[in-house]
Structure formats: C-alpha cells, structure tokens
Amino acid sequence: MRIIFFGTPQFAIPTLEQLLAEPQIQVVGVVTQPDKNRGRGNQLSPSPIKAVAVAHHLPIWQPARIKKDPETISALRDLAADLFVVVAYGQILSQEILDLPKLGCINVHGSLLPQYRGAAPIQRCLTDGVTSTGITTMLMDAGMDTGAMLLKYETPVDLFDNADRLVAKLAVEGARLLVETIGNLDRITPIPQEHSAATAAPPIQKSEYTIDWTRSPISIHNQIRGFYPNCVATFRTQPLKIIATAPLGAEFAADLPPEMQKLLPELASLDLSDSLPGTVVKIAKGLGPIVQTGSGCLLLREVQLAGKRPQSGADLVNGTRLAIGEMLG
C-alpha cells in the first residue's frame, strides 16, 4: 500500500515510524509544516516529522497553505497514493486533496470523538479534568475532525498525568491503532459522528498560562498539567513557572501518595479563613510550599524560577527561604 503521510509535531512520530516499519506499506512522501524559528536562539528549525523524513530519505513537501499550493497538489496527485494518513498536520485539507488517494484519508486524532475536535484535544481534556480519553481513527472529510469514525482506543487519565506524559502515551497507541485500522479497512464499518455531542479543543492562547489563585485547587492543577510546562505565577515580583502540583482535599485523597495524604488532617486543623488566595499557608517538609486558593489548598511540587532550571518545591523553599505568609501573584 502506497501512503503519503501528513504530520508535524512529536505526537506524529510514532505513527510515521510504525508505517515505515510495516513491510506491506510504502511511505512515498511526507507533508509537514514549514520550518519555524524555535528555541532560545530563534533559529530556523525543521518540524519533528521533517527530521524523521530526512533521516529516511523521503520526499518532503512543506507548503505554507496546502489548499492554495497547486504545485504540491499536483505532485501528490502524481504519486498515485492508495491512502493519505494525517496525524496532527496543522492545516485543513480541501476536498480536492481529500479526493486524491484511492482509499481516502485517515486521521489519527487524540481524543474519543466527537469529544475535543480541534487543535489541542489532549491539552483540553486535561484542563477539563476528564478521567478517561483516547484515540480515534476516522475517515476525513472537509470539516474540522467531523469525519466518520473507524476504531477507538480508550485509556484512563491519572490525576498526575500531564500533557507531556499523555501525549507520549497516546502517540504510541495511535500508531498501533492506525496499523490495526489499515489492516482491517475493508472490514470496518465507518460510524458517523453524533455532531450534537461534539466539544471543541481550540488552539492554546498564551494568556491561558497565567495562574489565577482565586480558582479552585483542582481547576488550577488541571490548568498546570494541561498546559505543561508553561503556566506561570509571580514570586517576589519575578515570574515563577508552576510545573507540577497536587490538589490537597479529601475528595482527592485516594489518588494522592501516602506522604501527601498525611498532610490532609494537618491542613484541616489550620484556620485558613483569613488567608487570601495565593498565600503560602504551610511548608510541607521535603515536599514544598502549600498555597491557599479560592476554595482549598495546592501543593507546589515542581517550579522554575526565571533563568533557572526546574526544581522541586522543597528546593524552592530551601533556596529562597520561602516563609509562611508570603504571597504568590
């Protein structure tokens, strides 16, 4: 089977590598986003998928707007592919492009469709605090993740899963599910999505990284793990990235490790009625500072001071002599 692969980020790499390893499949080309300026030096860098394609000597196309690029479309048509596979490519394909391959276009999407259609399904499911998510393979149409579904894989979401960890897990499962889908394509009955049940997963905006301590501890925790590792507060007028946390409340006790469960009765004995959101109300020895939120407490497990490496909450306390009563902005 002749396949053209469309993809851009790290999430797409396991699928491309799995296709390259399958003896019955020939990847005849790769389409990815144009090189972008990345990193501290702001140097022009290829997408993760382009790096894999170069290593395997595959033909590569990087149109800025594929729907408006007749040369790329013509080149793809000439390859006479049986199937297009799309994994987090980053552009919507026109009907003209979708009609090129003999067997259509299959998308590997990081959610249980019709939930979380859009650019950031894994991040959005974490910020919403869902307890399960998964992968869906679907036949693409001209809409935004609206095509008929083929196969699904579902997995639980742990309280301490973050976007990085969940992306890595779903990327591997997505590769496996795609190969299973292709191998059974003639036996799978596509299932139309229930559009009335759809939810959106729009692109992440930088403004969403700012922490509002008046929110609940679980809401802030979900924000931090969903937008990992980018959420930021202020500490002594300087930016402080909050990388990992733990919501401390009886409703989360079963999901907390023993050393954090021991903190719950200690917090229950404190009078926090006058503590403003953002106040450090306790220092948990060996764990880090505990901050008052709008409706409970949040343990700061991992942080990063401006210009420094990430460090544990305990190291922040020791290195800055953080005291009870200090405020985070």
Coordinates of C-alpha atoms in Angstrom, one line a residue, residues 25 49 114 161 166 191 195 248 299 303 316 322:
I25 CA 3.4 -0.4 3.4
I49 CA 8.3 14.9 11.4
P114 CA -16.8 13.6 18.8
D161 CA -0.8 12.9 34.2
L166 CA -0.3 11.8 28.0
I191 CA -19.7 5.2 12.1
H195 CA -22.4 16.1 15.9
L248 CA -5.0 18.7 48.7
L299 CA 1.0 21.8 46.9
V303 CA 8.6 25.0 39.9
L316 CA 12.5 26.3 46.2
L322 CA 10.3 31.0 51.5

